[in-house]
Amino acid sequence: QISIPNFEAALKSKAITVVDVRGPAEYAEGHFPGAINISLDELPAKIDDIPSDKFVVVHCRTGVRGEMAYLLLKEKGFDVKDPKAGCQCKLDGTYLIWEM
């Protein structure tokens, strides 16, 4: 798990890879700056697309898909964190994030 303040600091410093596991249409409506979109359904086939030089934070809107992605990536040996938070991302790169 990663706290919201630590997540935001890592996001600003670009010390993480954010994997947005929502569908492409949801991602297109807004996402964290620099996030890559690999939907939960595609994740098993696209694991090699995730950079391994930084730790990974997975997220979705409510945390359900994010937790499933977290478990899969952890099983595959990734240094992965889950913020256990809900979020709403906007097209301009701004976002709201709250504890679940």
Coordinates of N, CA and C in Angstrom, one line a residue:
Q1 N 0.8 -1.2 0.0 CA 0.0 0.0 0.0 C 0.9 1.2 0.0
I2 N 0.4 2.3 -0.6 CA 1.1 3.6 -0.6 C 0.1 4.7 -0.1
S3 N 0.5 5.6 0.7 CA -0.3 6.6 1.2 C -0.6 7.6 0.1
I4 N -1.7 8.3 0.2 CA -2.0 9.3 -0.8 C -0.9 10.4 -0.9
P5 N -0.4 11.0 0.2 CA 0.7 11.9 0.1 C 1.9 11.4 -0.6
N6 N 2.3 10.1 -0.2 CA 3.5 9.5 -0.9 C 3.3 9.2 -2.3
F7 N 2.0 8.8 -2.7 CA 1.7 8.6 -4.1 C 1.8 10.0 -4.9
E8 N 1.3 11.0 -4.3 CA 1.3 12.3 -5.0 C 2.7 12.8 -5.2
A9 N 3.6 12.6 -4.2 CA 5.0 13.0 -4.2 C 5.7 12.2 -5.3
A10 N 5.5 10.9 -5.3 CA 6.1 10.0 -6.3 C 5.6 10.4 -7.7
L11 N 4.4 10.7 -7.9 CA 3.8 11.1 -9.2 C 4.5 12.3 -9.7
K12 N 4.6 13.3 -8.8 CA 5.3 14.6 -9.2 C 6.8 14.4 -9.6
S13 N 7.4 13.5 -8.9 CA 8.9 13.3 -9.1 C 9.1 12.3 -10.3
K14 N 8.0 11.7 -10.8 CA 8.1 10.7 -11.8 C 8.9 9.5 -11.4
A15 N 8.8 9.1 -10.1 CA 9.6 8.0 -9.6 C 8.8 6.7 -9.7
I16 N 7.6 6.8 -10.3 CA 6.7 5.6 -10.4 C 6.2 5.4 -11.8
T17 N 5.7 4.2 -12.1 CA 4.9 4.0 -13.3 C 3.5 3.8 -12.8
V18 N 2.6 4.6 -13.2 CA 1.1 4.4 -12.9 C 0.5 3.6 -14.0
V19 N -0.1 2.5 -13.6 CA -0.8 1.7 -14.6 C -2.3 1.8 -14.3
D20 N -3.0 2.5 -15.2 CA -4.4 2.7 -15.1 C -5.1 1.5 -15.7
V21 N -5.8 0.7 -14.9 CA -6.4 -0.5 -15.4 C -7.9 -0.4 -15.8
R22 N -8.3 0.8 -16.0 CA -9.7 1.0 -16.5 C -9.7 0.8 -18.0
G23 N -10.9 0.8 -18.6 CA -11.0 0.6 -20.0 C -10.5 1.8 -20.8
P24 N -10.3 1.7 -22.1 CA -9.8 2.8 -22.9 C -10.7 4.0 -22.9
A25 N -12.0 3.8 -22.9 CA -12.9 5.0 -22.9 C -12.9 5.7 -21.5
E26 N -12.7 5.0 -20.4 CA -12.6 5.7 -19.1 C -11.3 6.4 -19.1
Y27 N -10.2 5.8 -19.5 CA -8.9 6.5 -19.6 C -8.9 7.8 -20.4
A28 N -9.6 7.7 -21.5 CA -9.7 8.9 -22.4 C -10.4 10.0 -21.8
E29 N -11.3 9.8 -20.8 CA -12.0 10.8 -20.1 C -11.1 11.6 -19.1
G30 N -9.9 11.1 -18.8 CA -9.0 11.7 -17.9 C -8.2 10.7 -17.1
H31 N -6.9 11.0 -16.9 CA -6.1 10.0 -16.2 C -4.9 10.8 -15.5
F32 N -4.2 10.1 -14.6 CA -3.1 10.7 -13.9 C -2.0 11.0 -15.0
P33 N -1.3 12.1 -14.8 CA -0.3 12.5 -15.7 C 0.8 11.4 -15.9
G34 N 1.1 11.0 -17.1 CA 2.1 10.0 -17.4 C 1.6 8.5 -17.2
A35 N 0.3 8.3 -16.8 CA -0.2 7.0 -16.6 C -0.3 6.2 -17.9
I36 N 0.0 4.9 -17.9 CA -0.2 4.1 -19.0 C -1.5 3.3 -18.8
N37 N -2.2 3.1 -19.9 CA -3.5 2.4 -19.8 C -3.4 1.0 -20.3
I38 N -3.5 0.1 -19.4 CA -3.6 -1.3 -19.7 C -4.8 -1.8 -18.9
S39 N -5.9 -2.1 -19.6 CA -7.1 -2.5 -18.9 C -6.9 -3.8 -18.2
L40 N -7.7 -4.0 -17.2 CA -7.5 -5.3 -16.4 C -7.6 -6.5 -17.3
D41 N -8.5 -6.5 -18.2 CA -8.7 -7.6 -19.1 C -7.4 -7.9 -20.0
E42 N -6.7 -6.8 -20.3 CA -5.5 -7.0 -21.2 C -4.2 -7.2 -20.4
L43 N -4.3 -7.0 -19.1 CA -3.1 -7.0 -18.3 C -2.3 -8.3 -18.4
P44 N -2.9 -9.5 -18.3 CA -2.0 -10.7 -18.4 C -1.2 -10.7 -19.7
A45 N -1.8 -10.3 -20.8 CA -1.1 -10.3 -22.1 C -0.1 -9.2 -22.3
K46 N -0.2 -8.1 -21.5 CA 0.6 -6.9 -21.7 C 1.5 -6.6 -20.6
I47 N 1.8 -7.6 -19.7 CA 2.7 -7.4 -18.6 C 4.0 -6.9 -19.0
D48 N 4.5 -7.4 -20.2 CA 5.8 -7.0 -20.6 C 5.9 -5.5 -21.1
D49 N 4.7 -4.9 -21.2 CA 4.7 -3.5 -21.6 C 4.9 -2.5 -20.4
I50 N 5.0 -3.1 -19.2 CA 5.1 -2.3 -18.0 C 6.6 -2.2 -17.7
P51 N 7.1 -0.9 -17.6 CA 8.5 -0.7 -17.3 C 8.9 -1.3 -15.9
S52 N 10.1 -1.9 -15.8 CA 10.5 -2.5 -14.6 C 11.5 -1.7 -13.8
D53 N 11.8 -0.5 -14.3 CA 12.9 0.3 -13.7 C 12.3 1.2 -12.5
K54 N 11.0 1.2 -12.3 CA 10.4 2.0 -11.3 C 9.4 1.1 -10.6
F55 N 9.0 1.6 -9.4 CA 7.9 0.8 -8.8 C 6.6 1.2 -9.4
V56 N 5.6 0.3 -9.4 CA 4.4 0.4 -10.1 C 3.2 0.7 -9.1
V57 N 2.4 1.7 -9.5 CA 1.2 1.9 -8.8 C 0.0 1.6 -9.7
V58 N -0.9 0.8 -9.3 CA -2.1 0.5 -10.1 C -3.3 1.2 -9.6
H59 N -4.1 1.6 -10.5 CA -5.3 2.3 -10.1 C -6.5 2.1 -11.0
C60 N -7.7 2.3 -10.5 CA -8.9 2.4 -11.3 C -9.7 3.5 -10.6
R61 N -11.0 3.6 -10.8 CA -11.8 4.6 -10.2 C -12.1 4.3 -8.8
T62 N -12.5 3.1 -8.5 CA -13.0 2.7 -7.1 C -12.1 1.8 -6.4
G63 N -11.1 1.2 -7.0 CA -10.1 0.4 -6.3 C -10.3 -1.1 -6.5
V64 N -11.5 -1.5 -7.1 CA -11.8 -3.0 -7.3 C -10.8 -3.6 -8.3
R65 N -10.8 -3.0 -9.5 CA -9.9 -3.5 -10.6 C -8.5 -3.3 -10.2
G66 N -8.2 -2.2 -9.5 CA -6.8 -1.9 -9.1 C -6.3 -3.0 -8.1
E67 N -7.1 -3.5 -7.2 CA -6.7 -4.5 -6.3 C -6.4 -5.8 -7.0
M68 N -7.3 -6.1 -8.0 CA -7.1 -7.4 -8.8 C -5.8 -7.3 -9.6
A69 N -5.5 -6.1 -10.2 CA -4.3 -5.9 -10.9 C -3.1 -6.0 -10.0
Y70 N -3.2 -5.4 -8.8 CA -2.1 -5.4 -7.8 C -1.7 -6.9 -7.5
L71 N -2.7 -7.7 -7.3 CA -2.5 -9.1 -6.9 C -1.8 -9.8 -8.1
L72 N -2.2 -9.6 -9.3 CA -1.6 -10.2 -10.5 C -0.1 -9.8 -10.6
L73 N 0.1 -8.5 -10.5 CA 1.5 -8.0 -10.7 C 2.4 -8.4 -9.6
K74 N 1.9 -8.4 -8.4 CA 2.7 -8.9 -7.2 C 3.1 -10.4 -7.4
E75 N 2.1 -11.2 -7.9 CA 2.4 -12.6 -8.2 C 3.5 -12.7 -9.3
K76 N 3.6 -11.8 -10.2 CA 4.6 -11.8 -11.3 C 5.9 -11.2 -10.9
G77 N 6.0 -10.7 -9.6 CA 7.3 -10.2 -9.1 C 7.5 -8.7 -9.2
F78 N 6.5 -8.0 -9.6 CA 6.6 -6.5 -9.7 C 6.7 -5.9 -8.3
D79 N 7.4 -4.8 -8.2 CA 7.3 -4.0 -7.0 C 6.1 -3.0 -7.2
V80 N 5.0 -3.5 -6.7 CA 3.7 -2.8 -7.0 C 3.1 -2.3 -5.7
K81 N 2.4 -1.2 -5.8 CA 1.7 -0.6 -4.7 C 0.3 -0.3 -5.2
D82 N -0.6 -0.3 -4.2 CA -2.0 0.1 -4.5 C -2.4 1.2 -3.5
P83 N -2.8 2.4 -4.0 CA -3.1 3.5 -3.1 C -4.4 3.3 -2.2
K84 N -5.2 2.2 -2.5 CA -6.4 2.0 -1.7 C -7.2 3.3 -1.7
A85 N -7.4 3.9 -2.8 CA -8.0 5.2 -2.9 C -8.9 5.2 -4.1
G86 N -9.9 6.1 -4.0 CA -10.7 6.4 -5.2 C -10.2 7.6 -5.8
C87 N -10.5 7.8 -7.1 CA -10.0 9.0 -7.8 C -10.9 9.4 -8.9
Q88 N -10.8 10.6 -9.3 CA -11.5 11.1 -10.4 C -10.5 12.0 -11.2
C89 N -10.1 11.6 -12.4 CA -9.1 12.3 -13.1 C -9.8 13.1 -14.2
K90 N -9.2 14.3 -14.5 CA -9.8 15.2 -15.5 C -8.9 15.2 -16.7
L91 N -9.4 15.7 -17.8 CA -8.6 15.8 -19.1 C -7.4 16.7 -19.0
D92 N -7.5 17.7 -18.1 CA -6.4 18.6 -18.0 C -5.3 18.2 -17.1
G93 N -5.4 16.9 -16.6 CA -4.3 16.3 -15.8 C -4.5 16.5 -14.3
T94 N -5.5 17.3 -13.9 CA -5.8 17.5 -12.5 C -6.7 16.3 -12.1
Y95 N -6.7 16.1 -10.8 CA -7.4 14.9 -10.2 C -7.8 15.2 -8.8
L96 N -8.8 14.4 -8.4 CA -9.2 14.3 -7.0 C -9.0 12.9 -6.5
I97 N -8.4 12.7 -5.4 CA -8.2 11.4 -4.8 C -8.6 11.4 -3.4
W98 N -9.2 10.3 -3.0 CA -9.7 10.2 -1.6 C -9.5 8.7 -1.1
E99 N -9.3 8.6 0.2 CA -9.1 7.3 0.9 C -10.4 6.5 0.8
M100 N -10.2 5.2 0.6 CA -11.4 4.3 0.6 C -11.5 3.7 2.0

